[in-house]
PDB file of C-alpha atoms in Angstrom:
ATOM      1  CA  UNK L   1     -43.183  73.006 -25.029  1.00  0.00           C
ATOM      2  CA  UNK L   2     -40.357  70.344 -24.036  1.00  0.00           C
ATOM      3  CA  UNK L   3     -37.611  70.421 -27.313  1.00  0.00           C
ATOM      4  CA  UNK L   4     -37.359  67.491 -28.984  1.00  0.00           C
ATOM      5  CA  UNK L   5     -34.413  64.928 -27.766  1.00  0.00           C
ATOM      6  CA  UNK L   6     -31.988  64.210 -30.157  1.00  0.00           C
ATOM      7  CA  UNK L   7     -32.650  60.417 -31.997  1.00  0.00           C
ATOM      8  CA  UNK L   8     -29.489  58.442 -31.694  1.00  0.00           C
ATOM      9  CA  UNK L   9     -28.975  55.933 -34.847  1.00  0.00           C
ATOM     10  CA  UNK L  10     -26.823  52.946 -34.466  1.00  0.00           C
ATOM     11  CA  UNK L  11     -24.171  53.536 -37.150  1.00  0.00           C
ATOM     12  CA  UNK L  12     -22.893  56.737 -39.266  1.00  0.00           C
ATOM     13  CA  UNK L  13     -24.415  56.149 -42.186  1.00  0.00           C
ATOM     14  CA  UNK L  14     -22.184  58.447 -43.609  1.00  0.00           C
ATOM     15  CA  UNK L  15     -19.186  57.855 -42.390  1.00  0.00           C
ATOM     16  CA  UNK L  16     -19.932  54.082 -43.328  1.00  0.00           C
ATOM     17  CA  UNK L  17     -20.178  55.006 -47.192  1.00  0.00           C
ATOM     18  CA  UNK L  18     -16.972  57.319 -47.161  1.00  0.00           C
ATOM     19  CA  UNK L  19     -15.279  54.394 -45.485  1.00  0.00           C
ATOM     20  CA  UNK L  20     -16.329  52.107 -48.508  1.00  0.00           C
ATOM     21  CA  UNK L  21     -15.106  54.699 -50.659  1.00  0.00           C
ATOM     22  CA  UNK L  22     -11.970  54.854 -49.197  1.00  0.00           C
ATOM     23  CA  UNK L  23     -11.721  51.084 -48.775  1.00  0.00           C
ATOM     24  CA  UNK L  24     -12.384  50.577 -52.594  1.00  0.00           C
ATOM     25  CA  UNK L  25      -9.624  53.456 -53.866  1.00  0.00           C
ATOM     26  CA  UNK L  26      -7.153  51.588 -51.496  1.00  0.00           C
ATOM     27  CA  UNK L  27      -7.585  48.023 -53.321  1.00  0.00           C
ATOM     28  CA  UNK L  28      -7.792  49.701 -56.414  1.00  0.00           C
ATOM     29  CA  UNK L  29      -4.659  51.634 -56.248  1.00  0.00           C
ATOM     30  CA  UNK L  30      -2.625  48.808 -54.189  1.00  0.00           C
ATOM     31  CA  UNK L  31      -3.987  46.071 -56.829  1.00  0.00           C
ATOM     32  CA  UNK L  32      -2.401  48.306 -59.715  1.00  0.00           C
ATOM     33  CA  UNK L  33       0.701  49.132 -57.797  1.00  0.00           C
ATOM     34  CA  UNK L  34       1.208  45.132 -56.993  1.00  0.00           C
ATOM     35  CA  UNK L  35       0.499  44.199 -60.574  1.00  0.00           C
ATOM     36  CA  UNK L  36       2.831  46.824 -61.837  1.00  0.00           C
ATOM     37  CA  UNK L  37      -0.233  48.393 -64.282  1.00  0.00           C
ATOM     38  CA  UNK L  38       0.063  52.102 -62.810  1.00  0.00           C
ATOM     39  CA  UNK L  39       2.516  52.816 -65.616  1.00  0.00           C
ATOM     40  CA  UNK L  40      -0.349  52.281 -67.817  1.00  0.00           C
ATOM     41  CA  UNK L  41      -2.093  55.362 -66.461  1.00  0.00           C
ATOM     42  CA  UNK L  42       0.578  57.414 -65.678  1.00  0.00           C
ATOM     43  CA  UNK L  43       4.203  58.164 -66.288  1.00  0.00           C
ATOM     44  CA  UNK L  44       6.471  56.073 -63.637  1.00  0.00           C
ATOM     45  CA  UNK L  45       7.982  59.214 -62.469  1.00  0.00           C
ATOM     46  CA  UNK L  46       4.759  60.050 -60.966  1.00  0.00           C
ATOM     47  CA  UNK L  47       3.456  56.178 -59.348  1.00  0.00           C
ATOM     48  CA  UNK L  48       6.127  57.192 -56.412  1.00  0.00           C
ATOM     49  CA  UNK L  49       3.175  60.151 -55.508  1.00  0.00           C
ATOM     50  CA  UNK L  50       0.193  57.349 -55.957  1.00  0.00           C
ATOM     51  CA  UNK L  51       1.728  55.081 -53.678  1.00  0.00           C
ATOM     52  CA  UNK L  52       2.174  57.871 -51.499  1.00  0.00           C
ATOM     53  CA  UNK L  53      -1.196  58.786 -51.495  1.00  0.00           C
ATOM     54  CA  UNK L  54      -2.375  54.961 -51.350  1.00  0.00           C
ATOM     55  CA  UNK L  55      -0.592  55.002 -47.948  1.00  0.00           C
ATOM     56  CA  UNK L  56      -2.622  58.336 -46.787  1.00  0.00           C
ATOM     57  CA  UNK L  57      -5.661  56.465 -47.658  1.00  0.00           C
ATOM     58  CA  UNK L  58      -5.255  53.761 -45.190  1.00  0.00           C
ATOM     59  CA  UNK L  59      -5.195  56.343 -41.712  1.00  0.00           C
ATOM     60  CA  UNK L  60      -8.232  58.475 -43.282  1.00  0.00           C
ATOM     61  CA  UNK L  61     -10.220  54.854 -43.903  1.00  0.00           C
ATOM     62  CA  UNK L  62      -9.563  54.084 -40.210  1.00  0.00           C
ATOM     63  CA  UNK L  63     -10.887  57.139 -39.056  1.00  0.00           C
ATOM     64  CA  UNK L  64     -13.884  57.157 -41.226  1.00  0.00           C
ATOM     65  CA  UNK L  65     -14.511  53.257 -39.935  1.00  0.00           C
ATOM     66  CA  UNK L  66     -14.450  54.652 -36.485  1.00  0.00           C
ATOM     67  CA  UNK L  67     -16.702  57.076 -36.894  1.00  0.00           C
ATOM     68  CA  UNK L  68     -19.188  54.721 -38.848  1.00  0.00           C
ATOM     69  CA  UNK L  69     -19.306  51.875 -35.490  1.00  0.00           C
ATOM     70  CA  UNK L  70     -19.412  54.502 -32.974  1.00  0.00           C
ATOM     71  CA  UNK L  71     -23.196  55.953 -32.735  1.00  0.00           C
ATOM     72  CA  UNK L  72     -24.015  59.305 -33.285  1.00  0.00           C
ATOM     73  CA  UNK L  73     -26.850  61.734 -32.280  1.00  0.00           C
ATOM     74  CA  UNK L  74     -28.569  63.140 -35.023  1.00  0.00           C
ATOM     75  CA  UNK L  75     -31.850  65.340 -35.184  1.00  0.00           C
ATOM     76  CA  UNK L  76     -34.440  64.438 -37.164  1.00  0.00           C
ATOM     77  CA  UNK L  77     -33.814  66.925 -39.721  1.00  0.00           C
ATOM     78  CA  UNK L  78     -29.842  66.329 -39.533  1.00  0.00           C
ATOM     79  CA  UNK L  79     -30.628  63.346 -40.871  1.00  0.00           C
ATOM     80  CA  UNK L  80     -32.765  64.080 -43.497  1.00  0.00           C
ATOM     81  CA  UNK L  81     -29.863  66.292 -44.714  1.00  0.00           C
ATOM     82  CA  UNK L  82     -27.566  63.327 -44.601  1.00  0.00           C
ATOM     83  CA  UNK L  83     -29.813  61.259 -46.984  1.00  0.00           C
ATOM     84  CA  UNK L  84     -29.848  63.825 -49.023  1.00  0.00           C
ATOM     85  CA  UNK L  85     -26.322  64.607 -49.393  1.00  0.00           C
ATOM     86  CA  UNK L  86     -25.382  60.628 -49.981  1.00  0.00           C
ATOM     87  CA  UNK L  87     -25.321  61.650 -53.653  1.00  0.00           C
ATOM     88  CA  UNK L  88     -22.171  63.752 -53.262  1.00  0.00           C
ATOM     89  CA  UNK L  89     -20.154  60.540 -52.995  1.00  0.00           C
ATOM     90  CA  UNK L  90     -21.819  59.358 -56.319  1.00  0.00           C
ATOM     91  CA  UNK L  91     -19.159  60.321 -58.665  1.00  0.00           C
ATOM     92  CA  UNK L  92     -16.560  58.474 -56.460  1.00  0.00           C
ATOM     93  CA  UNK L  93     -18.355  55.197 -56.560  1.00  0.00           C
ATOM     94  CA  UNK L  94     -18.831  56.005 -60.064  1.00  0.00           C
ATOM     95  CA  UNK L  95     -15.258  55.463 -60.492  1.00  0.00           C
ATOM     96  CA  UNK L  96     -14.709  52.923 -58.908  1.00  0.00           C
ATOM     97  CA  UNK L  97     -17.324  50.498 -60.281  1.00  0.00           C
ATOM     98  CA  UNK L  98     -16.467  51.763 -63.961  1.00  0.00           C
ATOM     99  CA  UNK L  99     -12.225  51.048 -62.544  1.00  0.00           C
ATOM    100  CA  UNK L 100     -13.404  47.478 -61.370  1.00  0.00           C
ATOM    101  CA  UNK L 101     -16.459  46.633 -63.810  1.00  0.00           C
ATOM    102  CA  UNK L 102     -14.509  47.459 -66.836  1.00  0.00           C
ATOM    103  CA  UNK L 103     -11.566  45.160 -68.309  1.00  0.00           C
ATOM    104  CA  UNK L 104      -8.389  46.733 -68.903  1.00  0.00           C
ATOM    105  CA  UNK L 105      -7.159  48.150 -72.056  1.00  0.00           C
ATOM    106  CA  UNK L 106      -4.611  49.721 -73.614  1.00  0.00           C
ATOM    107  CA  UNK L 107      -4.538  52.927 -75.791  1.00  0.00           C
ATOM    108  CA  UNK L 108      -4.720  51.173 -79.473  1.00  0.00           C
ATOM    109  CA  UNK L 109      -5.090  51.750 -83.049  1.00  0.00           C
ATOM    110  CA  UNK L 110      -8.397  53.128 -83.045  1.00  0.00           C
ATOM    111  CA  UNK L 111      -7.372  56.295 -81.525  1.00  0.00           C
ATOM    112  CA  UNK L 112      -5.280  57.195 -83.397  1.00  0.00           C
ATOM    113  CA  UNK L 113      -7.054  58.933 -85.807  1.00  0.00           C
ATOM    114  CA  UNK L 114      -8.767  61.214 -82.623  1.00  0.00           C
ATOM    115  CA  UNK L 115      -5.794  61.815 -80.638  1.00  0.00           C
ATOM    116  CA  UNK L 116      -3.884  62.888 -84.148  1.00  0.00           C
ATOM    117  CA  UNK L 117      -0.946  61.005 -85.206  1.00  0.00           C
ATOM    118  CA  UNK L 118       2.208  63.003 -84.855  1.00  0.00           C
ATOM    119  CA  UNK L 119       4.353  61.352 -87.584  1.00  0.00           C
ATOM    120  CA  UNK L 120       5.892  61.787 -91.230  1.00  0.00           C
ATOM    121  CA  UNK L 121       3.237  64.800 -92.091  1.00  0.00           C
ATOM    122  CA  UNK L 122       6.312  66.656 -90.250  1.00  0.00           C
ATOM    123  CA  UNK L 123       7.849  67.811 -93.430  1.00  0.00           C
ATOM    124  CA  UNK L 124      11.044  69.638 -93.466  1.00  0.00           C
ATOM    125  CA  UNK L 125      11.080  73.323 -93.165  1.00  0.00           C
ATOM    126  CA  UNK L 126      13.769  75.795 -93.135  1.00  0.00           C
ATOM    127  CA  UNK L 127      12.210  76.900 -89.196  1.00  0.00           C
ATOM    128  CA  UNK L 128      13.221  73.526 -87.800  1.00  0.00           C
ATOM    129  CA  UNK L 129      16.783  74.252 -88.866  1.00  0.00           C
ATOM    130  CA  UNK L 130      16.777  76.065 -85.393  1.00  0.00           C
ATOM    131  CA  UNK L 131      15.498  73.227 -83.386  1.00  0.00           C
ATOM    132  CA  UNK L 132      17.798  71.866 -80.566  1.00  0.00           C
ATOM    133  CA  UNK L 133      19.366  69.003 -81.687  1.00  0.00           C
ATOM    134  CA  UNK L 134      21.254  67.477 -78.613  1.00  0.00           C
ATOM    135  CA  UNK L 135      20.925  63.813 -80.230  1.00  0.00           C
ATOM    136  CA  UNK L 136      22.525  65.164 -83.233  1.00  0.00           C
ATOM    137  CA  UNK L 137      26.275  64.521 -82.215  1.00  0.00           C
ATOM    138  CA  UNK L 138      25.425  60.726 -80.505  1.00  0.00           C
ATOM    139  CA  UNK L 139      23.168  59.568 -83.718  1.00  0.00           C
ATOM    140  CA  UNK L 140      25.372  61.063 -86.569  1.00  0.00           C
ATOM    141  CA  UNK L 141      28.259  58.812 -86.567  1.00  0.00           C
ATOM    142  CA  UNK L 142      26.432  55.478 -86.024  1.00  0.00           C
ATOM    143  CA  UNK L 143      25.395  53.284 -88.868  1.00  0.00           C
ATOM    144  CA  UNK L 144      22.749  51.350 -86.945  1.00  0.00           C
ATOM    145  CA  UNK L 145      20.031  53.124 -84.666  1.00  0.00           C
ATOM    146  CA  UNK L 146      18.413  51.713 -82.011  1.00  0.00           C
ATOM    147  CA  UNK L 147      15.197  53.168 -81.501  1.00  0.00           C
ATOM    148  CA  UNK L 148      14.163  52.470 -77.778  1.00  0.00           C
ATOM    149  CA  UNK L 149      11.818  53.020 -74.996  1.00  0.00           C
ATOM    150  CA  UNK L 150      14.367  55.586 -73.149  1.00  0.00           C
ATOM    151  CA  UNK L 151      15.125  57.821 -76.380  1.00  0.00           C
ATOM    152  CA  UNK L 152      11.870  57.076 -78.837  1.00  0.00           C
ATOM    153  CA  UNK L 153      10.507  60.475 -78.854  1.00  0.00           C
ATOM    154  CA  UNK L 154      14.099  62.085 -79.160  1.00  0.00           C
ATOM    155  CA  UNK L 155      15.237  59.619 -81.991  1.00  0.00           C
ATOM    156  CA  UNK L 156      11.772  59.734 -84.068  1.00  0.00           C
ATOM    157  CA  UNK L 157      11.754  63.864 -84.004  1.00  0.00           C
ATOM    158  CA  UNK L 158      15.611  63.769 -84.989  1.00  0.00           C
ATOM    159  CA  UNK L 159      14.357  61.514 -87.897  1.00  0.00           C
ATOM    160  CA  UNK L 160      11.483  63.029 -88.926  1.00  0.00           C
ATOM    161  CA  UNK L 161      12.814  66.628 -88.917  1.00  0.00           C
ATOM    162  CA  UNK L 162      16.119  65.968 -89.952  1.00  0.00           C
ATOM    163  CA  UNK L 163      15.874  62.946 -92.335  1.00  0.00           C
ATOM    164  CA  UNK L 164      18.944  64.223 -94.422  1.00  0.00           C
ATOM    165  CA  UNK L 165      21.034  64.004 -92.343  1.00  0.00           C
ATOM    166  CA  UNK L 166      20.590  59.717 -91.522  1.00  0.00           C
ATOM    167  CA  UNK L 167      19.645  58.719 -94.968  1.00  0.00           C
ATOM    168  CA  UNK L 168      21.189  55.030 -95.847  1.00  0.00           C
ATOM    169  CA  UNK L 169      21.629  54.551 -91.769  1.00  0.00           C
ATOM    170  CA  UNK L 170      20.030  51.282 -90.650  1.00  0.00           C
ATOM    171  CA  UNK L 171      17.235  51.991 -87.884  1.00  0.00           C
ATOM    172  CA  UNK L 172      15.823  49.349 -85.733  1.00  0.00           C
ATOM    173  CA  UNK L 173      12.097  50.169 -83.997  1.00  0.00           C
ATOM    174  CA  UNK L 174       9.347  48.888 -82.421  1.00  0.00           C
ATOM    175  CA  UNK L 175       5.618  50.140 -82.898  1.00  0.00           C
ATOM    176  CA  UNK L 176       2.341  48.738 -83.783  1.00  0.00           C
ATOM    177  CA  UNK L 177       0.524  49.360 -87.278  1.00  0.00           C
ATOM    178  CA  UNK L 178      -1.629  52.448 -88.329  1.00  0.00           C
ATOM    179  CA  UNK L 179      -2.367  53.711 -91.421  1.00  0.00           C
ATOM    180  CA  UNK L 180      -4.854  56.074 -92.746  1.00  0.00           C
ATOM    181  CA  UNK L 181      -6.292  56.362 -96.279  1.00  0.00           C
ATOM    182  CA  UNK L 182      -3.970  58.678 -97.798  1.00  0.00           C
ATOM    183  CA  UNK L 183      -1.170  55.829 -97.460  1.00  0.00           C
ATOM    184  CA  UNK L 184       0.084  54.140-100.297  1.00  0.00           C
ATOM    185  CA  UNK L 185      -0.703  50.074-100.339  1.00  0.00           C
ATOM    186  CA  UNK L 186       2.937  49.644 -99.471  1.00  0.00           C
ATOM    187  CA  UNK L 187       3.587  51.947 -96.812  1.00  0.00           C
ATOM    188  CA  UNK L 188       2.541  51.969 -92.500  1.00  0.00           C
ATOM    189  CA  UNK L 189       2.551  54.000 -89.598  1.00  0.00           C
ATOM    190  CA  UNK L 190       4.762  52.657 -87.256  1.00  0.00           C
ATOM    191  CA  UNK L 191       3.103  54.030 -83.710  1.00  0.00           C
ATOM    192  CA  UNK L 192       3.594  54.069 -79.865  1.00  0.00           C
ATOM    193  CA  UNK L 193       1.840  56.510 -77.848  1.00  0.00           C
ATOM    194  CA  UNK L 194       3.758  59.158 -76.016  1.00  0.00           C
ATOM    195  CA  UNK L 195       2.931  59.752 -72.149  1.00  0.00           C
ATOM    196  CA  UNK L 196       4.327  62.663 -70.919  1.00  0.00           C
ATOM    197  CA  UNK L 197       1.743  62.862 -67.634  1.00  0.00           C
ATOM    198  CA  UNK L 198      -0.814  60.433 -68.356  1.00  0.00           C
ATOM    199  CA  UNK L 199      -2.908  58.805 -71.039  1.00  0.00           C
ATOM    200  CA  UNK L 200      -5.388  61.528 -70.760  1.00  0.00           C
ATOM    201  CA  UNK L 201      -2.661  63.885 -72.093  1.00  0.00           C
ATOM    202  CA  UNK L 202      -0.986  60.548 -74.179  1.00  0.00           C
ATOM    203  CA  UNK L 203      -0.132  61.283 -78.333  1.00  0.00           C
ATOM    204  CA  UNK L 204       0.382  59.008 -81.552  1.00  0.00           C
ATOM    205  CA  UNK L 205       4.228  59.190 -82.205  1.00  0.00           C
ATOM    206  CA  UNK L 206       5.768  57.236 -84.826  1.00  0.00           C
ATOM    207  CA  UNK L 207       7.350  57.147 -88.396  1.00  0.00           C
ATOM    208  CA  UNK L 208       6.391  55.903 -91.812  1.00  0.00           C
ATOM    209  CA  UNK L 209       7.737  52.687 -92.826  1.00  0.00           C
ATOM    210  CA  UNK L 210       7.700  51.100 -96.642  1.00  0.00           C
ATOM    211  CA  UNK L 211       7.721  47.295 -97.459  1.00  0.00           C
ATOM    212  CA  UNK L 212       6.401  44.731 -99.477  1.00  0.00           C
ATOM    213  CA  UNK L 213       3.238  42.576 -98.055  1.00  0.00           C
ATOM    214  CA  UNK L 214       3.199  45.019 -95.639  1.00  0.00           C
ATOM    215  CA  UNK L 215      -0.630  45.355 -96.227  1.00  0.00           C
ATOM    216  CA  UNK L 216      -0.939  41.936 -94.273  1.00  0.00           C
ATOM    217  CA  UNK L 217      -0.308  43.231 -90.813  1.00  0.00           C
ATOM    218  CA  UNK L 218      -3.589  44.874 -89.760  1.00  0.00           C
ATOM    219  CA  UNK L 219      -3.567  48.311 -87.868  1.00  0.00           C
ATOM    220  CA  UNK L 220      -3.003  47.728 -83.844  1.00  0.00           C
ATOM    221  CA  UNK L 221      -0.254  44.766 -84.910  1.00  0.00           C
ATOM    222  CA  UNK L 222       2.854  44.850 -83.228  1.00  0.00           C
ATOM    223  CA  UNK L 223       5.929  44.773 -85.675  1.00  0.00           C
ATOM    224  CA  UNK L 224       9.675  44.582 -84.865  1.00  0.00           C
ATOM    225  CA  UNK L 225      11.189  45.849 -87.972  1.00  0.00           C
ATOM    226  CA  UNK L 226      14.722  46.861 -89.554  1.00  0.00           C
ATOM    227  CA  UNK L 227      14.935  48.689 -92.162  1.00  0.00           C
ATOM    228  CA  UNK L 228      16.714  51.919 -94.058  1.00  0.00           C
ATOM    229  CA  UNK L 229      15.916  55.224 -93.842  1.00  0.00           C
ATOM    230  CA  UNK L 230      15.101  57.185 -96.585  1.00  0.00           C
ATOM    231  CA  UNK L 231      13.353  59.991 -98.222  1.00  0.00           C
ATOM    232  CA  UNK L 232       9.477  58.994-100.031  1.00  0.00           C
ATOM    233  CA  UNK L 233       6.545  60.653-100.682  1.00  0.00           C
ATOM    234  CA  UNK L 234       3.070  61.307 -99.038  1.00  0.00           C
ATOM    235  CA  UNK L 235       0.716  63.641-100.227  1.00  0.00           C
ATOM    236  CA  UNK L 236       2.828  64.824-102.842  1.00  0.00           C
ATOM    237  CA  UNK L 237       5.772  66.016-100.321  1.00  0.00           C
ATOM    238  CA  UNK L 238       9.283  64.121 -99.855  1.00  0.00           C
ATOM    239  CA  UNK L 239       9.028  62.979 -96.268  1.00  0.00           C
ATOM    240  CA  UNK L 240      10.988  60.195 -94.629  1.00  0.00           C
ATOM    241  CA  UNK L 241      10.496  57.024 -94.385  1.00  0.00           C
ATOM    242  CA  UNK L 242      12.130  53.869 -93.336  1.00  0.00           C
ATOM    243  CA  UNK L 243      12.372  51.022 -96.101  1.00  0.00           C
ATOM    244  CA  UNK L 244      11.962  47.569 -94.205  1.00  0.00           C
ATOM    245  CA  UNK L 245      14.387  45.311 -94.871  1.00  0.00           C
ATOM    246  CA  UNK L 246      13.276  42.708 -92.235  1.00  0.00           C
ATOM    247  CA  UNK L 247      10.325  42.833 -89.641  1.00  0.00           C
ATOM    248  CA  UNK L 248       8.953  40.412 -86.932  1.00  0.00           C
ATOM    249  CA  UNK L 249       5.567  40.285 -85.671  1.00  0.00           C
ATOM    250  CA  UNK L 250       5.113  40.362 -81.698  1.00  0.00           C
ATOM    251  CA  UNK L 251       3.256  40.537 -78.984  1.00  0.00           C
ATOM    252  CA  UNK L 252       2.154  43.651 -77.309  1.00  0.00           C
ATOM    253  CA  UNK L 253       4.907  44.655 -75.075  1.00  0.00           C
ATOM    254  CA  UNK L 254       4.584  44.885 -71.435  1.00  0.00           C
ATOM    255  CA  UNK L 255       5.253  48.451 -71.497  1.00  0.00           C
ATOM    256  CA  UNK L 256       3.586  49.378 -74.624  1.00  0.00           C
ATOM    257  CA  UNK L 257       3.780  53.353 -73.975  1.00  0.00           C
ATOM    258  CA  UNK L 258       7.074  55.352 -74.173  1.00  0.00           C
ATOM    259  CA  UNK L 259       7.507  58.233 -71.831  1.00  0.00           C
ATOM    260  CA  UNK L 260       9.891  61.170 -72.357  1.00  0.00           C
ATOM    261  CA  UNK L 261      12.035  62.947 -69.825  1.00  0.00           C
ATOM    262  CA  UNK L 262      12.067  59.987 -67.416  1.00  0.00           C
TER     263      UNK L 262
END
């Protein structure tokens, strides 16, 4: 018995999908390089390694297109095992019709309460008297602090752990609104989330704040304030807070996370 000659198909069937793939992660990454919306996924000290690996893309997609023009000889049963092995690249298109199907959004308000806010529940205890303080020197002698992007996470831990040491200083911070039920009518969260990697690994960071009509601002609103800091009280321990003395509603900034050691 003569063996059976190999059945030549016109196109790589496989090859063709991975060079979809490919294709798709390219646009996808490129789109949220151009629009400057990687920062939303990851810290900025790592989008120099995406673009990097954007770039890769574009050789391995040329190769894979190659292969899925140029015809290839497959048996019978070769190809039968190609069919069946299409549904390894499942998870990848997955992604990418979730990343293009789905509208973008920002960590908010409502996750807050899963994530678990990191905030004025850290109460003062005679352990944290050891803590590092390299802010200490720079944020003692001033009598106005400027919380921003660059030293949030540094300036909210020396304020929550340390609040002694900066009551009556004016503070001036950014955040959007959370508060849970244990909050007094006149008191808020101020929040931003914290990205040390990326938003999988992102956390609730902010500071209590005390003011009157306060309770107008729902949660997720974005609030400019100035105010005092000072000592208060939340479930029946002296924490700190900061007393508003003026605040300004605003828009969502562009870079609404803060990222540490960047």
């Amino acid at each position: 018995m003569e063996p059976r000659s190999p059945r030549t198909d016109p196109f790589n069937n496989g090859a063709i999908l991975q060079s979809i793939i490919l294709l798709g992660f390219i646009i996808l990454l490129g789109w949220l390089d151009i629009t400057n919306q990687l920062s939303l996924y990851i810290n900025p000290k790592f989008i120099i390694l995406t673009e990097l690996s954007c770039y890769l893309l574009i050789p391995m997609f040329v190769i894979q297109l190659l292969s899925a023009l140029l015809p290839t000889p497959h048996s019978n049963e070769q190809k039968c095992h190609h069919h069946s092995g299409a549904w390894r690249f499942f998870p990848f298109l997955a992604v990418l019709i979730i990343a293009f199907a789905v509208p973008d959004n920002t960590l908010n308000a409502n996750l807050v309460n899963n994530k678990g806010l990191n905030t004025q529940i850290n109460v003062l205890s005679d352990s944290t008297q050891d803590v590092p303080r390299p802010l200490a020197p720079e944020l003692k002698p001033l009598s106005l602090i400027k919380v921003t992007n660059l030293n949030y996470t540094e300036v909210i831990s020396e304020i929550n752990g340390f609040p002694k040491d900066y009551i009556g200083k004016k503070v001036m911070i950014t955040g959007f609104v959370f508060r849970n039920p244990e909050l007094a009518k006149n008191q808020i969260s101020l929040v931003r989330y914290v990205v040390m990697c990326c938003t999988a690994d992102s956390l609730p960071y902010g500071v209590m704040c005390e003011g009157a009509n306060v309770e107008n601002y729902p949660d997720g609103t974005w609030l400019s304030i100035e105010g005092v800091i000072q000592m208060s009280t939340y479930e029946n321990k002296n924490v700190p807070a900061v007393k508003i003395t003026s605040l300004q509603p605003i828009n969502e900034p562009k870079e609404p996370y803060v990222y540490p050691y960047n």
